[in-house]
Coordinates of C-alpha atoms in Angstrom, one line a residue:
M191 CA -0.1 -0.2 0.1
G192 CA 2.8 2.2 0.5
A193 CA 5.1 3.9 3.1
L194 CA 3.3 5.5 6.0
R195 CA 4.4 8.8 7.1
P196 CA 6.7 8.5 10.3
T197 CA 5.7 10.8 13.3
L198 CA 7.7 12.2 15.5
P199 CA 7.3 13.5 19.1
P200 CA 7.0 17.3 19.1
P201 CA 9.5 19.6 21.2
S202 CA 8.1 21.2 24.1
P203 CA 7.5 25.1 23.9
L204 CA 9.9 25.2 27.2
L205 CA 12.7 23.6 25.0
L206 CA 12.3 25.7 22.1
L207 CA 12.3 28.7 24.3
L208 CA 15.5 27.7 26.2
L209 CA 17.3 27.0 22.9
L210 CA 16.1 30.3 21.3
M211 CA 17.6 32.0 24.3
L212 CA 20.8 30.2 23.8
G213 CA 21.4 31.5 20.5
M214 CA 20.7 28.1 18.8
G215 CA 17.5 29.0 16.9
C216 CA 19.5 29.7 13.6
W217 CA 20.4 26.3 13.1
A218 CA 16.8 25.1 13.4
R219 CA 15.7 22.8 10.0
E220 CA 13.2 24.7 7.8
V221 CA 11.1 23.1 4.8
L222 CA 9.9 25.9 2.1
V223 CA 7.1 25.6 -0.2
P224 CA 5.5 28.1 -2.3
E225 CA 2.7 30.3 -0.4
G226 CA -0.9 29.1 -1.1
P227 CA -3.4 28.6 -2.4
L228 CA -2.2 27.8 -5.8
Y229 CA -4.9 27.8 -8.7
R230 CA -4.4 25.5 -11.6
V231 CA -6.6 23.9 -14.5
T232 CA -7.6 20.4 -15.1
G233 CA -5.3 18.8 -18.0
T234 CA -2.4 21.4 -17.4
A235 CA 1.0 20.6 -15.8
V236 CA 1.8 21.9 -12.1
S237 CA 5.1 22.0 -10.6
I238 CA 5.4 22.8 -6.8
S239 CA 9.0 23.5 -5.3
C240 CA 10.4 22.5 -1.7
N241 CA 14.0 23.0 -0.5
V242 CA 15.0 22.6 3.1
T243 CA 17.8 24.9 5.1
G244 CA 19.4 24.8 8.3
Y245 CA 19.8 21.1 8.6
E246 CA 22.6 18.6 9.8
G247 CA 24.2 15.5 7.8
P248 CA 24.6 14.9 4.5
A249 CA 24.2 17.5 1.9
Q250 CA 21.7 15.5 -0.3
Q251 CA 18.6 15.4 1.7
N252 CA 15.6 13.3 0.8
F253 CA 12.1 14.4 0.4
E254 CA 8.6 12.7 0.6
W255 CA 5.3 14.4 -0.9
F256 CA 2.0 13.6 0.8
L257 CA -1.4 14.7 -0.6
Y258 CA -4.4 15.6 1.8
R259 CA -7.7 15.3 0.2
P260 CA -10.5 17.7 1.1
E261 CA -12.9 14.9 1.6
A262 CA -10.2 13.0 4.1
P263 CA -8.2 16.2 5.5
D264 CA -6.6 14.1 8.2
T265 CA -5.4 11.1 5.7
A266 CA -1.9 11.5 4.2
L267 CA -1.6 9.9 0.7
G268 CA 2.1 9.0 -0.2
I269 CA 2.6 10.7 -3.7
V270 CA 6.5 10.1 -4.3
S271 CA 9.8 10.0 -2.5
T272 CA 13.4 10.7 -3.4
K273 CA 14.5 7.5 -1.4
D274 CA 11.8 5.0 -1.8
T275 CA 10.5 3.9 -5.1
Q276 CA 7.5 1.9 -3.5
F277 CA 6.7 4.9 -1.4
S278 CA 3.5 5.7 -3.7
Y279 CA 0.3 4.6 -3.0
A280 CA -1.8 2.9 -5.2
I281 CA -3.8 5.8 -6.6
F282 CA -0.6 7.4 -7.6
K283 CA 1.5 4.5 -8.7
S284 CA 0.6 4.1 -12.1
R285 CA 1.1 7.8 -13.0
V286 CA 4.3 7.7 -11.2
V287 CA 5.3 4.7 -13.3
A288 CA 4.4 6.4 -16.2
G289 CA 6.3 9.7 -15.6
E290 CA 3.2 11.9 -15.5
V291 CA 3.8 12.4 -11.6
Q292 CA 7.8 12.8 -10.5
V293 CA 9.8 14.3 -8.4
Q294 CA 12.9 15.9 -9.9
R295 CA 15.8 16.9 -7.8
L296 CA 17.3 20.5 -8.4
Q297 CA 20.2 20.1 -5.9
G298 CA 21.1 18.4 -2.9
D299 CA 18.3 20.3 -0.5
A300 CA 15.8 21.2 -3.3
V301 CA 13.3 19.5 -5.6
V302 CA 10.2 20.1 -7.4
L303 CA 7.0 17.7 -7.3
K304 CA 5.7 17.8 -11.2
I305 CA 2.2 16.6 -12.3
A306 CA 1.8 16.5 -16.1
R307 CA -2.0 16.3 -16.3
L308 CA -3.8 17.7 -13.4
Q309 CA -7.1 15.8 -12.6
A310 CA -9.9 17.2 -10.5
Q311 CA -9.0 14.8 -7.5
D312 CA -5.7 16.3 -7.2
A313 CA -6.9 19.0 -5.3
G314 CA -6.1 19.4 -1.6
I315 CA -3.2 20.4 0.4
Y316 CA 0.4 18.8 -0.4
E317 CA 2.9 18.4 2.3
C318 CA 6.9 18.0 1.6
H319 CA 8.4 16.2 4.3
T320 CA 12.2 15.8 4.9
P321 CA 13.3 12.9 7.0
S322 CA 15.6 14.0 9.9
T323 CA 19.1 13.7 9.7
D324 CA 19.6 16.2 12.5
T325 CA 21.3 15.2 15.8
R326 CA 18.4 17.1 17.6
Y327 CA 14.6 17.6 16.6
L328 CA 15.0 21.7 15.9
G329 CA 12.7 23.5 13.5
S330 CA 10.0 22.0 11.2
Y331 CA 10.4 18.9 9.0
S332 CA 7.5 19.7 6.6
G333 CA 5.9 22.6 4.5
K334 CA 2.3 22.6 3.1
V335 CA 0.6 24.4 0.3
E336 CA -3.0 24.2 -1.0
L337 CA -3.5 23.4 -4.6
R338 CA -7.1 23.9 -6.0
V339 CA -7.9 22.7 -9.2
L340 CA -10.4 24.4 -11.5
P341 CA -12.3 23.4 -14.4
D342 CA -11.1 24.1 -18.2
A343 CA -13.2 27.0 -19.0
L344 CA -10.7 28.3 -21.9
Q345 CA -12.2 28.7 -25.3
V346 CA -10.3 29.7 -28.5
S347 CA -11.7 29.5 -32.1
A348 CA -11.6 31.3 -35.5
A349 CA -13.6 34.5 -35.7
P350 CA -16.1 34.2 -37.2
P351 CA -16.7 31.2 -34.8
G352 CA -15.0 28.2 -36.3
P353 CA -13.1 25.3 -34.9
R354 CA -12.5 25.1 -31.2
G355 CA -10.0 23.3 -28.8
R356 CA -6.6 22.3 -29.6
Q357 CA -7.4 20.7 -33.1
A358 CA -10.3 21.6 -35.3
P359 CA -13.2 19.5 -36.1
T360 CA -13.7 20.5 -39.6
S361 CA -10.9 21.8 -42.3
P362 CA -10.1 25.4 -41.7
P363 CA -10.6 27.7 -44.7
R364 CA -8.0 28.1 -47.6
L365 CA -7.4 31.8 -48.3
M366 CA -5.8 33.5 -51.5
V367 CA -4.0 36.7 -51.2
H368 CA -1.9 38.8 -53.5
E369 CA 1.6 39.9 -52.6
G370 CA 1.4 43.4 -51.5
Q371 CA -2.2 43.0 -50.2
E372 CA -3.2 43.2 -46.4
L373 CA -3.8 39.8 -44.6
A374 CA -6.7 40.1 -41.9
L375 CA -7.2 37.2 -39.4
G376 CA -9.5 37.0 -36.5
C377 CA -9.6 35.1 -33.4
L378 CA -12.0 34.7 -30.6
A379 CA -10.6 33.9 -27.0
R380 CA -12.5 33.9 -23.9
T381 CA -12.7 32.1 -20.4
S382 CA -15.1 31.7 -17.6
T383 CA -12.8 31.0 -14.9
Q384 CA -14.0 32.4 -11.6
K385 CA -10.8 33.7 -10.5
H386 CA -9.2 36.9 -11.9
T387 CA -7.0 35.9 -14.7
H388 CA -5.3 37.4 -17.6
L389 CA -5.6 36.2 -21.4
A390 CA -2.4 36.3 -23.6
V391 CA -3.3 35.9 -27.3
S392 CA -0.7 35.1 -30.2
F393 CA -0.8 34.5 -33.6
G394 CA 1.6 32.1 -35.3
R395 CA 2.3 30.4 -38.7
S396 CA 3.6 26.9 -39.7
V397 CA 4.6 25.3 -42.7
P398 CA 1.5 23.9 -44.6
E399 CA 0.9 20.1 -43.7
A400 CA 3.7 20.4 -41.0
P401 CA 2.8 19.2 -37.3
V402 CA 2.3 22.1 -35.1
G403 CA 4.2 22.5 -31.8
R404 CA 6.3 24.8 -30.2
T405 CA 9.4 24.2 -32.3
T406 CA 7.5 24.4 -35.5
L407 CA 5.2 27.4 -34.9
Q408 CA 6.7 30.6 -35.7
E409 CA 4.9 33.5 -33.6
V410 CA 4.0 36.6 -35.9
V411 CA 2.5 38.8 -33.3
G412 CA 0.8 38.6 -29.7
I413 CA -0.8 40.5 -26.8
R414 CA 1.0 39.3 -23.6
S415 CA -0.7 39.0 -20.2
D416 CA 0.4 42.6 -19.2
L417 CA -1.2 43.9 -22.4
A418 CA 2.0 44.3 -24.1
V419 CA 2.0 43.8 -28.1
E420 CA 5.2 42.0 -28.9
A421 CA 6.2 40.3 -32.5
G422 CA 8.5 37.4 -33.2
A423 CA 12.1 37.9 -34.2
P424 CA 11.2 37.6 -38.1
Y425 CA 8.4 40.4 -37.5
A426 CA 9.8 42.7 -35.2
E427 CA 10.8 45.2 -37.9
R428 CA 7.4 44.9 -39.5
L429 CA 5.6 45.6 -36.2
A430 CA 7.7 48.7 -35.7
A431 CA 7.3 50.0 -39.3
G432 CA 3.4 49.7 -39.1
E433 CA 2.8 46.8 -41.5
L434 CA 1.9 44.4 -38.6
R435 CA -0.7 45.1 -36.5
L436 CA -2.8 43.4 -33.6
G437 CA -5.6 44.9 -31.9
K438 CA -8.5 43.6 -29.4
E439 CA -12.1 44.3 -30.5
G440 CA -14.7 44.2 -27.8
T441 CA -14.5 41.5 -25.2
D442 CA -13.2 38.4 -26.8
R443 CA -12.1 39.4 -30.5
Y444 CA -8.7 39.8 -31.6
R445 CA -7.6 40.7 -34.9
M446 CA -4.2 40.7 -36.6
V447 CA -3.7 42.4 -40.0
V448 CA -0.3 41.9 -42.1
G449 CA 0.4 44.7 -44.3
G450 CA 2.1 44.1 -47.5
A451 CA 1.8 40.5 -47.8
Q452 CA 5.1 38.5 -48.9
A453 CA 5.9 35.3 -50.3
A454 CA 7.3 33.9 -47.0
D455 CA 3.8 34.8 -45.3
A456 CA 2.3 31.6 -46.8
G457 CA 1.4 28.9 -44.4
T458 CA -0.9 27.9 -41.9
Y459 CA -2.1 30.4 -39.3
H460 CA -3.0 29.4 -35.7
C461 CA -4.5 31.5 -32.9
T462 CA -3.0 30.4 -29.5
A463 CA -4.4 31.3 -26.2
A464 CA -3.0 31.3 -22.7
E465 CA -4.5 31.9 -19.6
W466 CA -2.5 33.3 -16.6
I467 CA -3.0 33.6 -13.0
Q468 CA -1.1 35.5 -10.1
D469 CA 0.1 33.3 -7.4
P470 CA 0.2 34.6 -3.7
D471 CA 4.0 35.5 -4.0
G472 CA 3.2 37.9 -6.9
S473 CA 4.5 35.9 -9.5
W474 CA 2.5 34.9 -12.8
A475 CA 1.8 31.3 -13.7
Q476 CA 0.2 30.1 -17.2
I477 CA -2.9 27.9 -16.1
A478 CA -4.2 26.7 -19.7
E479 CA -3.2 27.1 -23.3
K480 CA -5.3 26.4 -26.3
R481 CA -4.8 26.9 -30.0
A482 CA -7.3 26.9 -33.1
V483 CA -6.3 27.0 -36.5
L484 CA -7.4 29.9 -38.3
A485 CA -6.7 29.2 -42.1
H486 CA -4.3 27.8 -44.7
V487 CA -3.1 31.1 -46.8
D488 CA -1.8 31.3 -49.9
V489 CA 0.4 34.4 -51.5
Q490 CA 0.2 34.7 -55.0
T491 CA 3.6 36.6 -55.8
L492 CA 3.8 39.0 -58.5
S493 CA 6.7 37.5 -60.0
S494 CA 4.5 34.5 -60.8
Q495 CA 1.8 36.5 -62.6
L496 CA 3.5 39.5 -64.2
A497 CA 3.5 39.2 -68.0
V498 CA 4.7 41.6 -70.7
T499 CA 3.8 41.4 -74.6
V500 CA 4.3 44.2 -76.9
G501 CA 3.0 44.8 -80.6
P502 CA 2.0 45.1 -83.3
G503 CA 5.2 43.5 -84.5
E504 CA 8.2 44.4 -86.7
R505 CA 8.0 47.9 -87.9
R506 CA 9.7 49.3 -91.0
I507 CA 9.0 52.9 -91.3
G508 CA 10.6 55.8 -93.0
P509 CA 12.9 58.9 -91.5
G510 CA 10.2 61.6 -90.1
E511 CA 7.3 59.4 -90.0
P512 CA 5.6 58.4 -86.5
L513 CA 6.4 55.4 -84.6
E514 CA 3.8 53.6 -82.3
L515 CA 4.3 50.6 -80.1
L516 CA 2.1 49.2 -77.5
C517 CA 2.7 47.3 -74.5
N518 CA 0.3 45.1 -72.6
V519 CA 0.7 44.3 -69.0
S520 CA -0.9 41.1 -68.0
G521 CA -1.6 38.4 -65.3
A522 CA -3.4 38.0 -62.0
L523 CA -2.5 41.2 -60.5
P524 CA -3.9 43.3 -57.7
P525 CA -5.2 46.8 -59.1
A526 CA -2.9 49.9 -58.7
G527 CA -4.0 51.7 -55.6
R528 CA -3.4 51.2 -52.0
H529 CA -1.6 48.1 -52.1
A530 CA 0.3 48.0 -55.4
A531 CA 1.9 50.3 -58.0
Y532 CA 3.3 49.9 -61.4
S533 CA 5.5 51.4 -63.9
V534 CA 6.1 50.7 -67.5
G535 CA 8.8 51.8 -69.7
W536 CA 10.4 51.3 -73.1
E537 CA 14.3 50.3 -73.8
M538 CA 15.8 50.6 -77.3
A539 CA 19.2 48.5 -77.9
P540 CA 20.8 49.4 -81.5
A541 CA 20.6 46.3 -83.8
G542 CA 23.4 43.7 -83.0
A543 CA 24.2 45.5 -79.5
P544 CA 23.9 43.4 -76.1
G545 CA 21.5 43.9 -73.5
P546 CA 18.1 45.3 -73.1
G547 CA 19.7 49.0 -74.2
R548 CA 18.8 52.5 -72.8
L549 CA 15.8 54.0 -71.8
V550 CA 13.5 56.0 -74.2
A551 CA 10.6 56.8 -72.2
Q552 CA 8.5 55.5 -69.0
L553 CA 5.7 56.2 -66.8
D554 CA 6.4 56.0 -63.1
T555 CA 4.1 54.5 -60.1
E556 CA 2.5 57.8 -60.2
G557 CA 1.7 58.1 -64.0
V558 CA 4.2 60.7 -64.4
G559 CA 6.2 60.6 -67.7
S560 CA 9.7 61.1 -68.4
L561 CA 12.3 60.7 -71.1
G562 CA 15.5 58.7 -71.4
P563 CA 19.1 60.5 -71.6
G564 CA 19.6 61.7 -75.1
Y565 CA 15.9 61.8 -75.9
E566 CA 15.1 65.3 -74.2
G567 CA 13.6 68.0 -76.5
R568 CA 11.9 65.5 -78.9
H569 CA 8.3 64.9 -79.3
I570 CA 8.0 61.6 -77.7
A571 CA 4.7 60.9 -75.8
M572 CA 4.2 57.5 -73.3
E573 CA 0.5 57.2 -72.1
K574 CA -1.8 54.6 -70.8
V575 CA -4.2 54.0 -73.3
A576 CA -6.5 51.1 -71.5
S577 CA -6.5 49.6 -68.0
R578 CA -3.3 47.7 -69.1
T579 CA -2.2 48.9 -72.2
Y580 CA 0.3 51.5 -73.0
R581 CA 1.5 53.2 -75.7
L582 CA 4.9 54.8 -77.1
R583 CA 4.8 57.4 -79.7
L584 CA 7.8 59.0 -81.4
E585 CA 6.5 61.8 -83.6
A586 CA 9.1 61.8 -86.2
A587 CA 11.4 58.7 -86.4
R588 CA 15.2 59.0 -87.1
P589 CA 17.6 56.4 -88.6
G590 CA 19.1 56.3 -85.5
D591 CA 15.9 55.1 -83.6
A592 CA 16.1 51.9 -85.7
G593 CA 17.0 48.8 -82.8
T594 CA 15.6 46.4 -80.6
Y595 CA 12.6 47.6 -78.5
R596 CA 11.4 46.1 -75.2
C597 CA 8.9 47.0 -72.7
L598 CA 9.9 46.6 -69.0
A599 CA 7.4 46.4 -66.4
K600 CA 7.8 46.8 -62.8
A601 CA 5.4 45.8 -59.8
Y602 CA 5.6 47.3 -56.4
V603 CA 3.8 46.7 -53.2
R604 CA 3.4 49.6 -50.5
G605 CA 4.7 49.1 -47.1
S606 CA 4.0 51.5 -44.1
G607 CA 3.1 54.8 -45.3
T608 CA 3.8 55.8 -48.8
R609 CA 7.3 53.3 -49.0
L610 CA 7.4 51.4 -52.1
R611 CA 9.3 48.1 -52.5
E612 CA 10.1 46.4 -55.9
A613 CA 8.5 42.9 -55.9
A614 CA 8.7 42.0 -59.4
S615 CA 9.7 42.9 -63.0
A616 CA 9.5 41.6 -66.6
R617 CA 10.7 42.4 -69.9
S618 CA 8.8 41.7 -73.4
R619 CA 10.5 39.9 -76.2
P620 CA 12.3 42.1 -78.5
L621 CA 10.4 44.0 -81.1
P622 CA 12.6 45.0 -84.2
V623 CA 12.4 48.4 -85.9
H624 CA 13.7 49.3 -89.1
V625 CA 14.3 53.2 -89.9
R626 CA 15.1 53.8 -93.7
E627 CA 18.3 55.7 -93.7
E628 CA 18.3 59.3 -95.6
G629 CA 21.1 58.3 -98.2
V630 CA 22.8 61.7 -97.7
V631 CA 26.3 61.7 -98.9
L632 CA 28.4 65.2 -98.2
E633 CA 31.9 66.0 -99.1
A634 CA 33.9 69.4 -98.2
V635 CA 36.8 71.1 -100.0
A636 CA 38.3 74.1 -98.0
W637 CA 41.2 76.4 -99.1
L638 CA 43.0 79.7 -97.9
A639 CA 42.0 82.4 -100.5
G640 CA 45.1 83.8 -101.7
G641 CA 47.6 81.1 -100.4
T642 CA 49.9 83.3 -98.5
V643 CA 48.7 85.8 -95.6
Y644 CA 50.8 88.3 -93.5
R645 CA 50.6 89.3 -90.1
G646 CA 48.3 92.2 -89.5
E647 CA 46.3 91.0 -92.6
T648 CA 42.7 89.2 -92.9
A649 CA 42.9 85.7 -93.3
S650 CA 39.9 84.2 -95.7
L651 CA 39.2 80.6 -95.4
L652 CA 36.8 79.2 -98.0
C653 CA 34.8 75.8 -97.8
N654 CA 32.7 74.4 -100.7
I655 CA 30.1 71.8 -99.9
S656 CA 28.6 69.1 -102.5
V657 CA 25.5 67.0 -101.7
R658 CA 24.4 64.0 -103.0
G659 CA 20.7 62.6 -102.4
G660 CA 18.6 63.4 -99.2
P661 CA 15.0 64.4 -98.8
P662 CA 13.6 67.8 -100.3
G663 CA 14.1 70.8 -98.0
L664 CA 17.7 69.6 -96.8
R665 CA 19.6 72.1 -94.9
L666 CA 23.3 72.5 -94.4
A667 CA 25.4 73.8 -91.5
A668 CA 29.1 74.3 -91.3
S669 CA 31.3 74.7 -88.5
W670 CA 35.3 75.7 -88.7
W671 CA 37.8 73.8 -86.2
V672 CA 41.3 74.7 -85.6
E673 CA 44.2 72.6 -84.3
R674 CA 47.4 74.2 -82.6
P675 CA 50.7 73.2 -83.2
E676 CA 53.0 72.4 -80.2
D677 CA 56.9 72.2 -80.7
G678 CA 56.5 71.9 -84.4
E679 CA 53.6 69.4 -84.1
L680 CA 50.1 69.1 -83.6
S681 CA 48.7 69.3 -80.2
S682 CA 46.9 66.0 -78.7
L683 CA 44.1 68.0 -77.4
P684 CA 40.9 67.9 -79.3
A685 CA 40.1 70.6 -82.1
Q686 CA 38.9 73.8 -81.2
L687 CA 35.7 75.4 -82.4
V688 CA 36.5 78.7 -84.1
G689 CA 32.9 79.5 -85.4
G690 CA 30.1 78.4 -87.9
V691 CA 26.7 78.9 -89.2
G692 CA 23.8 76.5 -88.1
Q693 CA 21.0 74.9 -90.4
D694 CA 19.0 77.9 -89.6
G695 CA 21.5 80.3 -90.6
V696 CA 22.3 81.6 -87.1
A697 CA 26.0 82.0 -86.5
E698 CA 27.9 80.7 -83.6
L699 CA 31.5 81.9 -82.7
G700 CA 34.1 80.0 -80.8
V701 CA 37.4 80.9 -79.5
R702 CA 39.8 82.4 -82.0
P703 CA 43.7 81.5 -81.0
G704 CA 44.8 84.9 -81.1
G705 CA 42.0 86.5 -79.3
G706 CA 40.9 88.7 -82.5
P707 CA 37.5 89.2 -84.1
V708 CA 36.4 86.5 -86.1
S709 CA 33.3 86.8 -88.5
V710 CA 31.5 83.6 -90.4
E711 CA 29.3 83.8 -93.2
L712 CA 27.2 82.1 -96.0
V713 CA 28.9 83.6 -99.3
A714 CA 26.8 81.0 -101.5
P715 CA 23.9 78.2 -100.9
R716 CA 26.8 75.8 -100.2
S717 CA 29.9 77.8 -99.9
H718 CA 30.6 79.3 -96.4
R719 CA 33.7 81.5 -95.5
L720 CA 35.9 82.0 -92.2
R721 CA 37.8 85.3 -91.8
L722 CA 40.3 86.2 -89.3
H723 CA 41.1 89.7 -88.9
S724 CA 44.3 91.4 -87.7
L725 CA 46.2 88.1 -88.0
G726 CA 48.8 87.4 -85.4
P727 CA 51.2 84.9 -84.7
E728 CA 49.0 83.2 -82.3
D729 CA 46.7 82.1 -85.1
E730 CA 48.9 79.7 -86.5
G731 CA 47.3 76.4 -86.8
V732 CA 46.0 73.7 -89.1
Y733 CA 42.3 74.5 -89.8
H734 CA 39.2 72.2 -91.2
C735 CA 35.7 72.6 -92.3
A736 CA 33.0 70.3 -91.0
P737 CA 29.8 70.5 -92.6
S738 CA 26.6 68.6 -91.8
A739 CA 23.2 68.0 -93.2
W740 CA 20.0 68.5 -91.4
V741 CA 16.3 67.4 -91.7
Q742 CA 13.4 69.1 -90.3
H743 CA 10.5 66.6 -89.5
A744 CA 6.8 67.3 -89.1
D745 CA 7.4 67.7 -85.3
Y746 CA 9.6 70.6 -86.0
S747 CA 12.7 68.6 -84.4
W748 CA 15.9 68.6 -86.4
Y749 CA 17.7 65.3 -87.4
Q750 CA 21.4 65.2 -88.7
A751 CA 21.2 63.2 -91.6
G752 CA 24.7 63.2 -92.4
S753 CA 28.4 65.0 -92.0
A754 CA 31.7 65.4 -93.6
R755 CA 35.1 66.9 -92.9
S756 CA 37.4 68.7 -95.3
G757 CA 40.8 68.3 -95.7
P758 CA 43.3 70.3 -93.7
V759 CA 44.2 74.2 -94.1
T760 CA 47.5 75.3 -92.8
V761 CA 47.5 79.0 -91.9
Y762 CA 50.9 80.6 -90.9
P763 CA 51.2 84.4 -90.7
Y764 CA 54.2 85.3 -92.5
M765 CA 56.2 88.7 -91.8
H766 CA 56.5 91.4 -94.3
A767 CA 60.1 92.3 -96.2
L768 CA 60.0 95.4 -94.2
D769 CA 59.6 93.8 -91.0
T770 CA 62.9 91.8 -91.6
L771 CA 64.9 94.8 -92.3
F772 CA 63.7 96.9 -89.4
V773 CA 64.9 94.3 -87.0
P774 CA 68.4 94.4 -87.9
L775 CA 68.2 98.2 -88.2
L776 CA 67.1 98.4 -84.6
V777 CA 69.7 96.0 -83.5
G778 CA 72.6 97.8 -85.2
T779 CA 71.4 101.1 -83.9
G780 CA 71.2 99.7 -80.4
V781 CA 74.9 98.3 -80.8
A782 CA 76.3 101.5 -82.0
L783 CA 74.8 103.7 -79.1
V784 CA 76.2 101.2 -76.7
T785 CA 79.6 101.3 -78.4
G786 CA 79.9 105.1 -78.5
A787 CA 78.9 105.7 -75.1
T788 CA 81.9 103.4 -73.8
V789 CA 84.5 105.1 -76.0
L790 CA 83.1 108.4 -74.8
G791 CA 83.1 107.4 -71.4
T792 CA 86.7 106.2 -71.6
I793 CA 88.3 109.4 -73.1
T794 CA 86.3 111.6 -70.5
C795 CA 87.9 109.4 -67.7
C796 CA 91.4 109.7 -68.8
F797 CA 91.1 113.4 -69.6
M798 CA 89.9 114.1 -66.0
K799 CA 92.9 112.0 -64.8
R800 CA 95.5 114.2 -66.4
L801 CA 93.9 117.3 -65.5
R802 CA 94.0 116.5 -62.1
K803 CA 98.1 115.9 -62.3
R804 CA 98.6 119.1 -63.7

């Protein structure tokens, strides 16, 4: 039947008083258990600690646990002992053997009694007794604490009402959300426990079809027993950014909202409710926990749905004609707005060039159009013509517009506030565009009028241009360039613009090497002239003429259809003949004056010396 609890005669009050007066009270044995009563719930686990102090004898003490049930308060029922394996009464024997009831030693003088699944008949007063190892009977050899077992009154279900308890009797719903959209799930959690308790509710996610447990269930966010809202480690940043929210609606409804759903948010979602009570020592203890499956959630990623097609097919057009290309964005995509946004653009790569090419034009997520580098000033339109159809229009195509075109679409999801995160991008197949060449051939011949030019005179350089082919209304422009010599050789620096006349007849002046006046003019329909007035030695250099042919399209934009470069023209400012004689004359005169002054000074010095002697 089990061991009986040994009884020892209690010490007389006179002996205890005498020991206290002699200062021996500090050596009295004392057994400590938690302050009661303790409230726990059927079906849950409980742990009751016990330790002994002020004892004599070995450091490892033995412990015996007894239960006094309310219906038999004077009968001690042996539960478990650290010393005797046959200590347990029959009513506890099977549970002890199964490990459901056990005593665990924490150290030599401390243990804890553990009951895995409380039953209603486990209620009562628990006594922790320590057999004496002392030379004298001093202090207390046992401690008692009351345990009250409450019925399970915790209920958890999906909201609206669905499965209850630890496992759902029916299959949970399957939800499909688009990437970037909000995922909202509700949970009902309530308790009818008569004692004052707090509920902690958390939402968790597990991999679909995986067994659910504390190791496989990843917490998303939860309300703790002190009403603090905390998120699991992978979701802490989203909670701080406001993308993840959890609130209580009414008395028993909890709602979680995950903004900007991501692919990693897919899985099976659970709601876990834990009931907490405050023990007499001020600490909080969890007395119940239940979990309900809320839904299986699938996240449809934008990358798996975004598709781009272009039309109308390969294009062949002439210069100056309009070019229109259509781009259609398709797929099961959420509409642009609160949760998602899209941008669409066109890229062009010259024929045979690798890569997608450079940006021509685009519409951003706000619908604002912009042109790519090199297309500024041209009449190019990018517009949305249908819900998911975009059109690129070049009013006047040029031969340089020939190449391979692709449409690029990007999908974004919104985070907290107005922050956008790129979620997917897709390019269309290449669309070849051919633009017929203008067929303009230019030739230029330049020369220095007169052949020889002197310093101080005006140098006139002429440039005759010949044109073959080209459309009607072709305009010509010409510019003059110079390369300066350094140490007898041409400089490695690029040629410097001196001046020119544009296709609209407007003159453009550059920088003359000598810094003097420059004039450029059109002297005939295909003949240009450059004049350098008051020529100086700094104007020496190799000059050339660079003509170009221009076409004006219907949108009034200009396109360069051809260019050429003349041969070199050397300009060397010579000195006049009188200048060559004048320099020696000046040198001779200077030498004569210096010589005369020297002779005169010598004669005067000698004459003054002789005069002084006389």
